[in-house]
């Protein structure tokens, strides 16, 4: 790590939550064209710190990045980036732009392992764009940042990506997203009672399934099945309806119905492609069922690795032993502590 010779002129912090339990996920994609998603923003959040030095000595590579979660350090020219070390971060920085007289030291920290299917890459991009946007007097709002982060993944990197992850990172809370025509969508907060919020906060559990995954490869598999004229189109419509049912369950505080939506959504994902629900996910679901959990669902695209959301039983006498039994599965499977986040993207000066 480089030694710093002087205090920065300015230090900017930003944070953005990650996303779990995306009911109706897959219907926010271009190949679905329209759909409905309900998802839950949780903390700990992705964190960004930018030290800004102005009137810095003229050099080509004015941006230095420490990506702590990837154990990577690199320097780049924001005007002519080579995209040769960490293209995702380099494209985001180039997209946001860097003032001509500024040199930046950027630190990026994620609370969860990479490839955990919680929309972490979108949260990193949203937080990074938000922090860099603080250097621009015409600062972008959360909605614009979410759209820009989505374009970084799809247009600059050419990846398959729905719209929901960036929206959850920018807005926080529990969000209902209606997409009438990809990528145009309308998001609104799901305003639940204080009791429902507290119960969700206590009972929603994030289970890491022991290995990372790549969501783009999962997308390609489902796209191929849709092009072959399979029944997946009807399955996508069913996932949208499950999201609408989950929305109604949340408004009424009916967590039993919410859990049922999670289980049906999980099976809907399996119907899209059998590999989307892995053997480790089924092992976690079997334990959740045995201890009386209300629901369970693989997060994000699913597939090998990634993570799962579990709505634990109401009784702590079952919840705690269930967590112990899940972690006893071994193979890197573990529970990651999370809490619901009312806040989305936050940017401030130290």
Short mmCIF file of C-alpha atoms in Angstrom, two decimals:
data_model
loop_
_atom_site.label_atom_id
_atom_site.label_comp_id
_atom_site.label_asym_id
_atom_site.label_seq_id
_atom_site.Cartn_x
_atom_site.Cartn_y
_atom_site.Cartn_z
CA UNK A 1 0.00 0.00 0.00
CA UNK A 2 1.35 3.43 -0.91
CA UNK A 3 2.29 5.88 1.86
CA UNK A 4 0.35 9.11 1.74
CA UNK A 5 2.47 12.24 1.80
CA UNK A 6 -0.22 14.84 2.43
CA UNK A 7 -3.77 15.19 3.61
CA UNK A 8 -6.40 15.18 0.85
CA UNK A 9 -8.15 18.38 -0.06
CA UNK A 10 -11.44 16.51 0.29
CA UNK A 11 -12.58 13.09 1.46
CA UNK A 12 -15.87 11.70 0.15
CA UNK A 13 -17.69 8.68 1.55
CA UNK A 14 -20.53 6.71 -0.03
CA UNK A 15 -22.43 3.57 0.86
CA UNK A 16 -25.12 1.47 -0.83
CA UNK A 17 -26.98 -1.58 0.48
CA UNK A 18 -27.06 -4.99 -1.18
CA UNK A 19 -30.25 -6.85 -2.18
CA UNK A 20 -31.81 -10.16 -1.12
CA UNK A 21 -35.05 -12.09 -1.67
CA UNK A 22 -35.87 -10.78 -5.13
CA UNK A 23 -39.38 -12.13 -5.66
CA UNK A 24 -40.26 -11.96 -9.34
CA UNK A 25 -36.60 -11.78 -10.30
CA UNK A 26 -35.84 -12.67 -13.94
CA UNK A 27 -38.87 -10.62 -15.04
CA UNK A 28 -36.83 -7.37 -14.95
CA UNK A 29 -34.72 -8.42 -17.95
CA UNK A 30 -34.77 -7.56 -21.64
CA UNK A 31 -35.88 -11.05 -22.61
CA UNK A 32 -38.87 -10.83 -20.25
CA UNK A 33 -39.59 -7.32 -21.61
CA UNK A 34 -42.03 -6.63 -18.78
CA UNK A 35 -42.43 -7.83 -15.23
CA UNK A 36 -42.76 -7.14 -11.51
CA UNK A 37 -40.21 -7.55 -8.71
CA UNK A 38 -40.27 -7.06 -4.95
CA UNK A 39 -36.87 -7.01 -3.26
CA UNK A 40 -35.31 -6.16 0.11
CA UNK A 41 -32.27 -3.91 0.62
CA UNK A 42 -30.01 -5.01 3.47
CA UNK A 43 -26.87 -3.96 5.28
CA UNK A 44 -23.91 -4.14 5.84
CA UNK A 45 -23.44 -1.91 2.83
CA UNK A 46 -20.81 -1.54 0.15
CA UNK A 47 -18.53 1.33 1.17
CA UNK A 48 -16.52 3.77 -0.96
CA UNK A 49 -13.94 6.33 0.18
CA UNK A 50 -12.40 8.83 -2.23
CA UNK A 51 -9.51 11.10 -1.30
CA UNK A 52 -9.36 14.06 -3.66
CA UNK A 53 -6.22 16.09 -4.31
CA UNK A 54 -6.43 19.10 -6.58
CA UNK A 55 -3.63 20.78 -8.53
CA UNK A 56 -1.89 17.43 -8.36
CA UNK A 57 1.34 16.87 -10.36
CA UNK A 58 0.45 16.17 -13.95
CA UNK A 59 0.51 12.45 -14.66
CA UNK A 60 -1.44 10.13 -16.89
CA UNK A 61 -2.77 7.76 -14.25
CA UNK A 62 -4.55 10.16 -11.90
CA UNK A 63 -6.83 7.57 -10.28
CA UNK A 64 -5.54 4.89 -7.94
CA UNK A 65 -7.97 2.21 -6.75
CA UNK A 66 -7.80 -0.24 -3.85
CA UNK A 67 -10.48 -2.90 -4.37
CA UNK A 68 -10.23 -4.57 -0.97
CA UNK A 69 -12.72 -7.38 -1.60
CA UNK A 70 -10.84 -8.47 -4.73
CA UNK A 71 -7.41 -7.83 -3.18
CA UNK A 72 -6.53 -5.70 -6.20
CA UNK A 73 -4.78 -2.36 -6.61
CA UNK A 74 -4.45 -0.52 -9.89
CA UNK A 75 -3.95 2.94 -11.34
CA UNK A 76 -5.73 4.29 -14.40
CA UNK A 77 -6.04 7.22 -16.75
CA UNK A 78 -9.72 8.30 -16.55
CA UNK A 79 -9.55 9.93 -20.00
CA UNK A 80 -8.08 6.90 -21.79
CA UNK A 81 -8.61 3.83 -19.60
CA UNK A 82 -7.23 0.55 -20.91
CA UNK A 83 -9.84 -1.62 -19.09
CA UNK A 84 -7.16 -4.22 -18.52
CA UNK A 85 -7.19 -4.85 -14.76
CA UNK A 86 -10.72 -4.60 -13.39
CA UNK A 87 -12.91 -3.51 -16.34
CA UNK A 88 -16.07 -3.16 -14.24
CA UNK A 89 -14.54 -0.57 -11.91
CA UNK A 90 -12.58 1.11 -14.69
CA UNK A 91 -15.68 1.54 -16.85
CA UNK A 92 -17.65 2.97 -13.91
CA UNK A 93 -14.94 5.54 -13.18
CA UNK A 94 -14.61 6.50 -16.83
CA UNK A 95 -18.39 6.79 -17.13
CA UNK A 96 -18.65 9.12 -14.12
CA UNK A 97 -15.73 11.28 -15.19
CA UNK A 98 -12.94 12.85 -13.12
CA UNK A 99 -12.19 16.61 -12.98
CA UNK A 100 -9.10 17.47 -15.02
CA UNK A 101 -7.22 18.98 -12.06
CA UNK A 102 -7.93 16.16 -9.59
CA UNK A 103 -6.04 13.06 -8.52
CA UNK A 104 -8.10 10.44 -6.70
CA UNK A 105 -7.40 7.61 -4.29
CA UNK A 106 -10.41 5.29 -4.25
CA UNK A 107 -11.06 2.55 -1.67
CA UNK A 108 -13.81 0.01 -2.25
CA UNK A 109 -15.01 -2.43 0.40
CA UNK A 110 -17.81 -4.99 0.11
CA UNK A 111 -19.32 -6.74 3.16
CA UNK A 112 -19.94 -10.06 1.39
CA UNK A 113 -17.90 -12.40 -0.82
CA UNK A 114 -17.92 -11.66 -4.57
CA UNK A 115 -20.46 -13.55 -6.67
CA UNK A 116 -22.91 -14.12 -3.83
CA UNK A 117 -26.00 -13.22 -5.94
CA UNK A 118 -27.03 -10.25 -3.79
CA UNK A 119 -26.58 -7.57 -6.47
CA UNK A 120 -23.22 -6.59 -4.97
CA UNK A 121 -21.66 -5.47 -8.26
CA UNK A 122 -24.61 -3.12 -8.81
CA UNK A 123 -24.21 -1.76 -5.26
CA UNK A 124 -20.50 -1.15 -5.88
CA UNK A 125 -21.29 0.67 -9.12
CA UNK A 126 -24.07 2.77 -7.56
CA UNK A 127 -21.90 3.76 -4.57
CA UNK A 128 -18.92 4.53 -6.80
CA UNK A 129 -20.97 6.64 -9.22
CA UNK A 130 -22.57 8.41 -6.26
CA UNK A 131 -19.22 9.24 -4.68
CA UNK A 132 -17.70 10.42 -7.96
CA UNK A 133 -20.88 12.39 -8.67
CA UNK A 134 -20.16 14.49 -5.57
CA UNK A 135 -17.31 16.06 -7.57
CA UNK A 136 -19.84 17.40 -10.09
CA UNK A 137 -21.92 20.49 -9.13
CA UNK A 138 -24.84 19.03 -11.11
CA UNK A 139 -25.10 15.95 -8.92
CA UNK A 140 -27.30 13.12 -10.20
CA UNK A 141 -30.28 11.83 -8.21
CA UNK A 142 -30.62 8.18 -7.10
CA UNK A 143 -32.85 7.23 -10.04
CA UNK A 144 -30.40 8.61 -12.60
CA UNK A 145 -27.48 6.90 -10.86
CA UNK A 146 -29.35 3.57 -10.92
CA UNK A 147 -29.95 3.92 -14.66
CA UNK A 148 -26.34 4.90 -15.29
CA UNK A 149 -25.07 1.93 -13.25
CA UNK A 150 -27.27 -0.37 -15.31
CA UNK A 151 -25.81 1.02 -18.52
CA UNK A 152 -22.27 0.42 -17.24
CA UNK A 153 -23.04 -3.30 -16.90
CA UNK A 154 -25.09 -3.76 -20.06
CA UNK A 155 -23.73 -1.26 -22.59
CA UNK A 156 -20.10 -0.81 -21.56
CA UNK A 157 -19.42 -4.35 -20.32
CA UNK A 158 -21.95 -6.21 -22.47
CA UNK A 159 -23.30 -8.24 -19.52
CA UNK A 160 -26.79 -9.59 -18.99
CA UNK A 161 -28.44 -7.58 -16.22
CA UNK A 162 -31.94 -6.85 -15.02
CA UNK A 163 -32.83 -3.42 -13.64
CA UNK A 164 -33.72 -4.33 -10.08
CA UNK A 165 -30.28 -4.51 -8.40
CA UNK A 166 -29.30 -0.94 -9.21
CA UNK A 167 -32.70 0.35 -8.06
CA UNK A 168 -32.45 -1.48 -4.72
CA UNK A 169 -28.94 -0.11 -4.12
CA UNK A 170 -29.98 3.45 -4.93
CA UNK A 171 -33.32 3.47 -3.06
CA UNK A 172 -32.97 1.06 -0.13
CA UNK A 173 -35.93 -0.30 1.83
CA UNK A 174 -38.42 -2.82 0.44
CA UNK A 175 -39.20 -1.91 -3.16
CA UNK A 176 -41.87 -2.82 -5.67
CA UNK A 177 -40.57 -2.47 -9.24
CA UNK A 178 -42.93 -2.55 -12.20
CA UNK A 179 -41.26 -2.79 -15.60
CA UNK A 180 -43.64 -2.14 -18.49
CA UNK A 181 -40.98 -2.26 -21.21
CA UNK A 182 -37.30 -2.99 -20.61
CA UNK A 183 -35.42 -1.07 -19.25
CA UNK A 184 -38.07 1.50 -18.32
CA UNK A 185 -39.48 0.83 -14.88
CA UNK A 186 -41.32 2.46 -12.02
CA UNK A 187 -40.22 1.80 -8.43
CA UNK A 188 -42.09 2.59 -5.25
CA UNK A 189 -41.43 1.89 -1.59
CA UNK A 190 -43.43 -0.88 0.07
CA UNK A 191 -44.49 0.76 3.32
CA UNK A 192 -45.03 -1.99 5.86
CA UNK A 193 -46.08 -1.63 9.49
CA UNK A 194 -43.43 -1.23 12.18
CA UNK A 195 -44.27 -4.72 13.46
CA UNK A 196 -43.87 -6.27 10.00
CA UNK A 197 -40.56 -4.46 9.46
CA UNK A 198 -39.21 -5.66 12.82
CA UNK A 199 -40.31 -9.25 12.19
CA UNK A 200 -38.73 -9.27 8.74
CA UNK A 201 -35.55 -7.75 10.12
CA UNK A 202 -35.38 -10.47 12.78
CA UNK A 203 -36.33 -13.43 10.63
CA UNK A 204 -34.80 -12.85 7.17
CA UNK A 205 -31.56 -14.81 6.94
CA UNK A 206 -28.90 -14.72 4.22
CA UNK A 207 -27.20 -18.07 3.61
CA UNK A 208 -24.00 -18.15 1.55
CA UNK A 209 -23.90 -21.41 -0.40
CA UNK A 210 -20.14 -21.80 -0.23
CA UNK A 211 -18.96 -20.61 -3.65
CA UNK A 212 -19.41 -17.68 -6.04
CA UNK A 213 -21.44 -17.82 -9.21
CA UNK A 214 -21.69 -15.96 -12.52
CA UNK A 215 -25.20 -14.69 -13.20
CA UNK A 216 -24.58 -13.86 -16.88
CA UNK A 217 -24.07 -17.54 -17.75
CA UNK A 218 -27.39 -18.34 -16.05
CA UNK A 219 -29.09 -15.67 -18.14
CA UNK A 220 -27.68 -17.12 -21.34
CA UNK A 221 -29.07 -20.56 -20.49
CA UNK A 222 -32.59 -19.24 -19.89
CA UNK A 223 -32.45 -17.06 -23.01
CA UNK A 224 -31.56 -20.11 -25.09
CA UNK A 225 -34.56 -22.00 -23.67
CA UNK A 226 -36.89 -19.07 -24.43
CA UNK A 227 -35.64 -18.89 -28.00
CA UNK A 228 -36.29 -22.62 -28.36
CA UNK A 229 -39.97 -22.00 -27.65
CA UNK A 230 -40.13 -23.72 -24.26
CA UNK A 231 -42.67 -23.08 -21.49
CA UNK A 232 -40.40 -20.54 -19.78
CA UNK A 233 -42.49 -17.60 -21.02
CA UNK A 234 -45.44 -18.76 -18.91
CA UNK A 235 -43.09 -19.31 -15.98
CA UNK A 236 -41.91 -15.69 -16.20
CA UNK A 237 -45.51 -14.48 -16.13
CA UNK A 238 -46.09 -16.63 -13.04
CA UNK A 239 -43.06 -15.11 -11.29
CA UNK A 240 -44.48 -11.62 -11.88
CA UNK A 241 -47.76 -12.67 -10.29
CA UNK A 242 -45.89 -14.09 -7.28
CA UNK A 243 -44.21 -10.70 -6.80
CA UNK A 244 -47.61 -8.99 -6.82
CA UNK A 245 -48.90 -11.50 -4.25
CA UNK A 246 -45.83 -10.87 -2.09
CA UNK A 247 -46.54 -7.14 -2.25
CA UNK A 248 -50.07 -7.69 -0.97
CA UNK A 249 -48.80 -10.00 1.78
CA UNK A 250 -46.31 -7.38 2.95
CA UNK A 251 -48.94 -4.65 3.09
CA UNK A 252 -51.20 -6.85 5.22
CA UNK A 253 -48.34 -8.11 7.40
CA UNK A 254 -49.04 -11.73 6.40
CA UNK A 255 -45.56 -13.26 6.65
CA UNK A 256 -46.89 -16.81 6.23
CA UNK A 257 -48.16 -15.82 2.77
CA UNK A 258 -44.88 -14.05 2.03
CA UNK A 259 -43.02 -17.26 2.90
CA UNK A 260 -45.30 -19.24 0.60
CA UNK A 261 -44.49 -16.77 -2.20
CA UNK A 262 -40.78 -17.36 -1.59
CA UNK A 263 -41.13 -21.13 -1.89
CA UNK A 264 -43.25 -20.90 -5.05
CA UNK A 265 -40.81 -18.40 -6.55
CA UNK A 266 -37.96 -20.81 -5.82
CA UNK A 267 -39.78 -23.57 -7.68
CA UNK A 268 -40.58 -21.16 -10.51
CA UNK A 269 -36.87 -20.49 -10.90
CA UNK A 270 -36.27 -24.24 -11.01
CA UNK A 271 -38.84 -24.47 -13.81
CA UNK A 272 -36.93 -21.87 -15.85
CA UNK A 273 -33.91 -24.18 -15.81
CA UNK A 274 -33.26 -27.09 -13.42
CA UNK A 275 -29.72 -25.91 -12.68
CA UNK A 276 -30.95 -22.62 -11.20
CA UNK A 277 -31.65 -24.32 -7.86
CA UNK A 278 -28.52 -26.20 -6.82
CA UNK A 279 -28.07 -29.22 -4.56
CA UNK A 280 -26.65 -27.07 -1.71
CA UNK A 281 -29.69 -24.79 -2.00
CA UNK A 282 -31.98 -27.80 -1.74
CA UNK A 283 -30.04 -28.99 1.32
CA UNK A 284 -30.57 -25.61 3.01
CA UNK A 285 -34.26 -25.67 2.04
CA UNK A 286 -34.67 -29.15 3.55
CA UNK A 287 -33.30 -27.92 6.88
CA UNK A 288 -35.47 -24.78 6.74
CA UNK A 289 -38.55 -26.96 6.12
CA UNK A 290 -37.64 -29.32 8.98
CA UNK A 291 -37.44 -26.44 11.47
CA UNK A 292 -40.68 -24.82 10.30
CA UNK A 293 -39.30 -21.86 8.36
CA UNK A 294 -41.95 -19.80 6.57
CA UNK A 295 -40.08 -19.67 3.27
CA UNK A 296 -36.84 -19.97 1.31
CA UNK A 297 -35.63 -18.79 -2.07
CA UNK A 298 -32.36 -18.71 -4.01
CA UNK A 299 -31.21 -15.12 -4.52
CA UNK A 300 -30.64 -13.55 -7.91
CA UNK A 301 -30.17 -15.75 -10.95
CA UNK A 302 -29.46 -18.86 -8.90
CA UNK A 303 -27.28 -21.64 -10.24
CA UNK A 304 -24.19 -23.16 -8.65
CA UNK A 305 -23.00 -21.17 -5.63
CA UNK A 306 -24.45 -17.80 -4.69
CA UNK A 307 -26.83 -17.47 -1.76
CA UNK A 308 -30.31 -18.10 -0.45
CA UNK A 309 -32.81 -16.06 1.58
CA UNK A 310 -34.67 -17.88 4.35
CA UNK A 311 -37.65 -16.51 6.30
CA UNK A 312 -36.97 -18.19 9.63
CA UNK A 313 -39.67 -19.55 11.96
CA UNK A 314 -41.22 -17.04 14.34
CA UNK A 315 -40.11 -19.02 17.41
CA UNK A 316 -36.47 -18.41 18.41
CA UNK A 317 -36.46 -21.92 19.85
CA UNK A 318 -36.48 -23.15 16.25
CA UNK A 319 -34.71 -20.26 14.50
CA UNK A 320 -31.38 -20.58 16.31
CA UNK A 321 -31.09 -24.38 15.98
CA UNK A 322 -32.01 -24.02 12.28
CA UNK A 323 -29.09 -21.64 11.73
CA UNK A 324 -26.75 -24.05 13.53
CA UNK A 325 -27.98 -26.95 11.38
CA UNK A 326 -27.45 -24.97 8.18
CA UNK A 327 -23.89 -24.08 9.12
CA UNK A 328 -23.23 -27.71 10.07
CA UNK A 329 -23.66 -28.61 6.38
CA UNK A 330 -20.07 -27.46 5.86
CA UNK A 331 -18.58 -26.97 2.36
CA UNK A 332 -18.31 -23.25 3.06
CA UNK A 333 -22.05 -22.82 3.65
CA UNK A 334 -22.64 -20.19 6.31
CA UNK A 335 -25.11 -17.59 7.51
CA UNK A 336 -24.14 -13.94 6.91
CA UNK A 337 -25.61 -11.45 9.36
CA UNK A 338 -27.75 -8.80 7.63
CA UNK A 339 -30.36 -6.23 8.61
CA UNK A 340 -32.99 -4.43 6.56
CA UNK A 341 -31.82 -1.04 5.29
CA UNK A 342 -34.25 1.87 5.07
CA UNK A 343 -31.54 3.94 3.37
CA UNK A 344 -30.27 3.50 -0.12
CA UNK A 345 -27.31 5.36 -1.61
CA UNK A 346 -25.74 7.76 0.90
CA UNK A 347 -22.97 10.23 -0.01
CA UNK A 348 -21.25 12.63 2.39
CA UNK A 349 -18.03 14.55 2.97
CA UNK A 350 -15.86 13.63 5.93
#
